[in-house]
């Protein structure tokens, strides 16, 4: 097993063993407003939408962080079957290892094999050259490509990247050459409004905020390096709720996805009410399938969908397109941050047209 394969297994192992945080996602500072007069039948609640030209049942993306080592195909197989049966998108973990070592390709190819008609996202570092990006897309016949940003993690890895001087230039080149949509995705440190504005000017149409408060890849890298490195990186980043609102404040017509420590039905709904197109989850789903067959994950997801639909009724709507009109109260640290950044949050507190 080479270094990249070992790192893939380490990431899976420690993501399940270590606690989230230490930063909070910020969702506990957000409150949905109860509407006492029911307006619909639970069975009539519609959570379907079209994304990248394909119909999905629910605005949830399985944001996987696995693949790229021999033996990991069992987990991607379970995730792919669950995504197929539940009618939701699936993103694979970073494919760089499979590009470097073809022996591990099957850990990713299993996803398309198990889910031939589904919505599948490839995943690579935003520093990757065009030829490798094209190879990753072709490897799984991807419908879109996630380009992940993870500067703190790279700095925390002894073997990580140190030169980010060509990052923006590379993203622009990939945007011009790659034939599928690009999703610029943070992986636990959040997007700021300044970053989003730059991406918007570059013509990027899709971003995933990947905020702080969930899986902490710096913590994982510190365990791998036996506690060495910059300790301040452990608490670095923008909480997911803050990053989502910052992003939406300057996104314009961009499509925004929310991820980063989102593991409760109420957090999913809050993200959608704020304006996220869909929500990504990773670690909670990996926990389910690590020692269980895909049937357990399918049951877990179906129950999650049901709980979100119940909460939709309680805020007075039965349609996704109506969610952004529902009021949400922003308090505490999240409110203080956003006000300090000059972001108007008062409109969120009222029914919006």
PDB file of N, CA, C and O in Angstrom, residues 6 10 18 28 71 95 111 129 135 137 165 179 182 184 187 190 234 255-256 268 270 275 281 286 295 322 326 339:
ATOM      1  N   UNK A   6      -2.620   4.614   1.889  1.00  0.00           N
ATOM      2  CA  UNK A   6      -2.653   4.629   3.354  1.00  0.00           C
ATOM      3  C   UNK A   6      -3.372   5.871   3.864  1.00  0.00           C
ATOM      4  O   UNK A   6      -4.144   5.812   4.823  1.00  0.00           O
ATOM      5  N   UNK A  10      -6.542   6.185   6.311  1.00  0.00           N
ATOM      6  CA  UNK A  10      -6.431   7.001   7.525  1.00  0.00           C
ATOM      7  C   UNK A  10      -7.556   8.035   7.597  1.00  0.00           C
ATOM      8  O   UNK A  10      -8.150   8.250   8.664  1.00  0.00           O
ATOM      9  N   UNK A  18     -12.785  10.706  15.238  1.00  0.00           N
ATOM     10  CA  UNK A  18     -12.607  12.015  15.858  1.00  0.00           C
ATOM     11  C   UNK A  18     -13.919  12.789  15.902  1.00  0.00           C
ATOM     12  O   UNK A  18     -14.777  12.632  15.035  1.00  0.00           O
ATOM     13  N   UNK A  28     -27.231  26.409  15.366  1.00  0.00           N
ATOM     14  CA  UNK A  28     -27.984  26.566  16.614  1.00  0.00           C
ATOM     15  C   UNK A  28     -28.366  28.014  16.877  1.00  0.00           C
ATOM     16  O   UNK A  28     -29.210  28.294  17.729  1.00  0.00           O
ATOM     17  N   UNK A  71      -9.791  -1.881  -1.461  1.00  0.00           N
ATOM     18  CA  UNK A  71     -10.659  -2.248  -0.349  1.00  0.00           C
ATOM     19  C   UNK A  71     -11.745  -1.232  -0.079  1.00  0.00           C
ATOM     20  O   UNK A  71     -12.786  -1.565   0.498  1.00  0.00           O
ATOM     21  N   UNK A  95     -10.107  11.813  -6.435  1.00  0.00           N
ATOM     22  CA  UNK A  95      -9.675  10.749  -7.354  1.00  0.00           C
ATOM     23  C   UNK A  95      -8.193  10.815  -7.709  1.00  0.00           C
ATOM     24  O   UNK A  95      -7.730  10.021  -8.549  1.00  0.00           O
ATOM     25  N   UNK A 111     -18.946   3.104  -8.539  1.00  0.00           N
ATOM     26  CA  UNK A 111     -20.064   4.028  -8.329  1.00  0.00           C
ATOM     27  C   UNK A 111     -20.944   4.088  -9.568  1.00  0.00           C
ATOM     28  O   UNK A 111     -22.171   3.951  -9.487  1.00  0.00           O
ATOM     29  N   UNK A 129      -4.043  19.364 -12.899  1.00  0.00           N
ATOM     30  CA  UNK A 129      -3.943  19.724 -14.319  1.00  0.00           C
ATOM     31  C   UNK A 129      -5.162  19.249 -15.115  1.00  0.00           C
ATOM     32  O   UNK A 129      -5.840  18.287 -14.735  1.00  0.00           O
ATOM     33  N   UNK A 135      -9.540  12.973 -17.065  1.00  0.00           N
ATOM     34  CA  UNK A 135      -9.479  11.545 -16.758  1.00  0.00           C
ATOM     35  C   UNK A 135     -10.412  11.187 -15.607  1.00  0.00           C
ATOM     36  O   UNK A 135     -11.089  10.148 -15.638  1.00  0.00           O
ATOM     37  N   UNK A 137     -13.184  12.730 -14.713  1.00  0.00           N
ATOM     38  CA  UNK A 137     -14.565  12.800 -15.195  1.00  0.00           C
ATOM     39  C   UNK A 137     -14.905  11.554 -16.005  1.00  0.00           C
ATOM     40  O   UNK A 137     -15.969  10.936 -15.814  1.00  0.00           O
ATOM     41  N   UNK A 165       0.036  29.601  -5.815  1.00  0.00           N
ATOM     42  CA  UNK A 165       0.130  30.820  -6.615  1.00  0.00           C
ATOM     43  C   UNK A 165      -0.624  30.712  -7.945  1.00  0.00           C
ATOM     44  O   UNK A 165      -1.024  31.734  -8.507  1.00  0.00           O
ATOM     45  N   UNK A 179     -15.718  19.749 -19.967  1.00  0.00           N
ATOM     46  CA  UNK A 179     -17.006  19.731 -20.651  1.00  0.00           C
ATOM     47  C   UNK A 179     -18.206  19.532 -19.722  1.00  0.00           C
ATOM     48  O   UNK A 179     -19.343  19.537 -20.191  1.00  0.00           O
ATOM     49  N   UNK A 182     -18.532  22.757 -13.317  1.00  0.00           N
ATOM     50  CA  UNK A 182     -17.598  22.746 -12.189  1.00  0.00           C
ATOM     51  C   UNK A 182     -18.309  23.230 -10.936  1.00  0.00           C
ATOM     52  O   UNK A 182     -19.031  24.233 -10.961  1.00  0.00           O
ATOM     53  N   UNK A 184     -17.109  24.477  -7.295  1.00  0.00           N
ATOM     54  CA  UNK A 184     -15.986  24.810  -6.429  1.00  0.00           C
ATOM     55  C   UNK A 184     -16.418  24.553  -4.992  1.00  0.00           C
ATOM     56  O   UNK A 184     -17.370  25.162  -4.502  1.00  0.00           O
ATOM     57  N   UNK A 187     -13.803  22.257   1.908  1.00  0.00           N
ATOM     58  CA  UNK A 187     -13.929  20.976   2.606  1.00  0.00           C
ATOM     59  C   UNK A 187     -13.745  21.129   4.119  1.00  0.00           C
ATOM     60  O   UNK A 187     -13.023  20.380   4.744  1.00  0.00           O
ATOM     61  N   UNK A 190     -14.891  26.745   4.882  1.00  0.00           N
ATOM     62  CA  UNK A 190     -15.852  27.748   4.486  1.00  0.00           C
ATOM     63  C   UNK A 190     -15.407  28.683   3.373  1.00  0.00           C
ATOM     64  O   UNK A 190     -14.223  28.935   3.175  1.00  0.00           O
ATOM     65  N   UNK A 234      -6.390  24.234  13.797  1.00  0.00           N
ATOM     66  CA  UNK A 234      -7.490  23.418  14.331  1.00  0.00           C
ATOM     67  C   UNK A 234      -8.782  24.210  14.463  1.00  0.00           C
ATOM     68  O   UNK A 234      -9.876  23.654  14.351  1.00  0.00           O
ATOM     69  N   UNK A 255     -25.500  28.994  -8.283  1.00  0.00           N
ATOM     70  CA  UNK A 255     -26.171  27.957  -7.507  1.00  0.00           C
ATOM     71  C   UNK A 255     -25.271  27.605  -6.324  1.00  0.00           C
ATOM     72  O   UNK A 255     -24.087  27.317  -6.506  1.00  0.00           O
ATOM     73  N   UNK A 256     -25.854  27.628  -5.125  1.00  0.00           N
ATOM     74  CA  UNK A 256     -25.081  27.433  -3.900  1.00  0.00           C
ATOM     75  C   UNK A 256     -25.529  26.156  -3.197  1.00  0.00           C
ATOM     76  O   UNK A 256     -26.720  25.942  -2.963  1.00  0.00           O
ATOM     77  N   UNK A 268     -30.700  20.819   7.681  1.00  0.00           N
ATOM     78  CA  UNK A 268     -30.974  20.726   6.245  1.00  0.00           C
ATOM     79  C   UNK A 268     -32.012  21.764   5.847  1.00  0.00           C
ATOM     80  O   UNK A 268     -31.825  22.524   4.887  1.00  0.00           O
ATOM     81  N   UNK A 270     -32.974  24.518   7.452  1.00  0.00           N
ATOM     82  CA  UNK A 270     -32.469  25.877   7.609  1.00  0.00           C
ATOM     83  C   UNK A 270     -31.622  26.287   6.410  1.00  0.00           C
ATOM     84  O   UNK A 270     -31.719  27.417   5.924  1.00  0.00           O
ATOM     85  N   UNK A 275     -31.454  29.575   1.331  1.00  0.00           N
ATOM     86  CA  UNK A 275     -31.283  29.719  -0.103  1.00  0.00           C
ATOM     87  C   UNK A 275     -30.400  28.693  -0.771  1.00  0.00           C
ATOM     88  O   UNK A 275     -30.128  28.790  -1.975  1.00  0.00           O
ATOM     89  N   UNK A 281     -23.999  15.866   2.758  1.00  0.00           N
ATOM     90  CA  UNK A 281     -23.654  15.164   3.987  1.00  0.00           C
ATOM     91  C   UNK A 281     -22.620  14.102   3.661  1.00  0.00           C
ATOM     92  O   UNK A 281     -22.660  13.495   2.594  1.00  0.00           O
ATOM     93  N   UNK A 286     -21.278   7.869   6.160  1.00  0.00           N
ATOM     94  CA  UNK A 286     -20.191   6.894   6.233  1.00  0.00           C
ATOM     95  C   UNK A 286     -20.267   6.075   7.521  1.00  0.00           C
ATOM     96  O   UNK A 286     -19.962   4.884   7.527  1.00  0.00           O
ATOM     97  N   UNK A 295     -28.838  -1.355   2.778  1.00  0.00           N
ATOM     98  CA  UNK A 295     -30.244  -1.296   3.213  1.00  0.00           C
ATOM     99  C   UNK A 295     -30.395  -0.419   4.449  1.00  0.00           C
ATOM    100  O   UNK A 295     -31.384   0.329   4.576  1.00  0.00           O
ATOM    101  N   UNK A 322     -40.989  27.249  -2.340  1.00  0.00           N
ATOM    102  CA  UNK A 322     -41.557  28.211  -1.396  1.00  0.00           C
ATOM    103  C   UNK A 322     -40.683  28.429  -0.163  1.00  0.00           C
ATOM    104  O   UNK A 322     -40.923  29.356   0.614  1.00  0.00           O
ATOM    105  N   UNK A 326     -39.895  31.595   3.500  1.00  0.00           N
ATOM    106  CA  UNK A 326     -40.194  31.362   4.917  1.00  0.00           C
ATOM    107  C   UNK A 326     -39.231  32.145   5.813  1.00  0.00           C
ATOM    108  O   UNK A 326     -38.030  32.210   5.536  1.00  0.00           O
ATOM    109  N   UNK A 339     -23.404  40.978  10.951  1.00  0.00           N
ATOM    110  CA  UNK A 339     -23.553  42.427  11.096  1.00  0.00           C
ATOM    111  C   UNK A 339     -22.203  43.126  10.996  1.00  0.00           C
ATOM    112  O   UNK A 339     -22.086  44.202  10.390  1.00  0.00           O
TER     113      UNK A 339
END
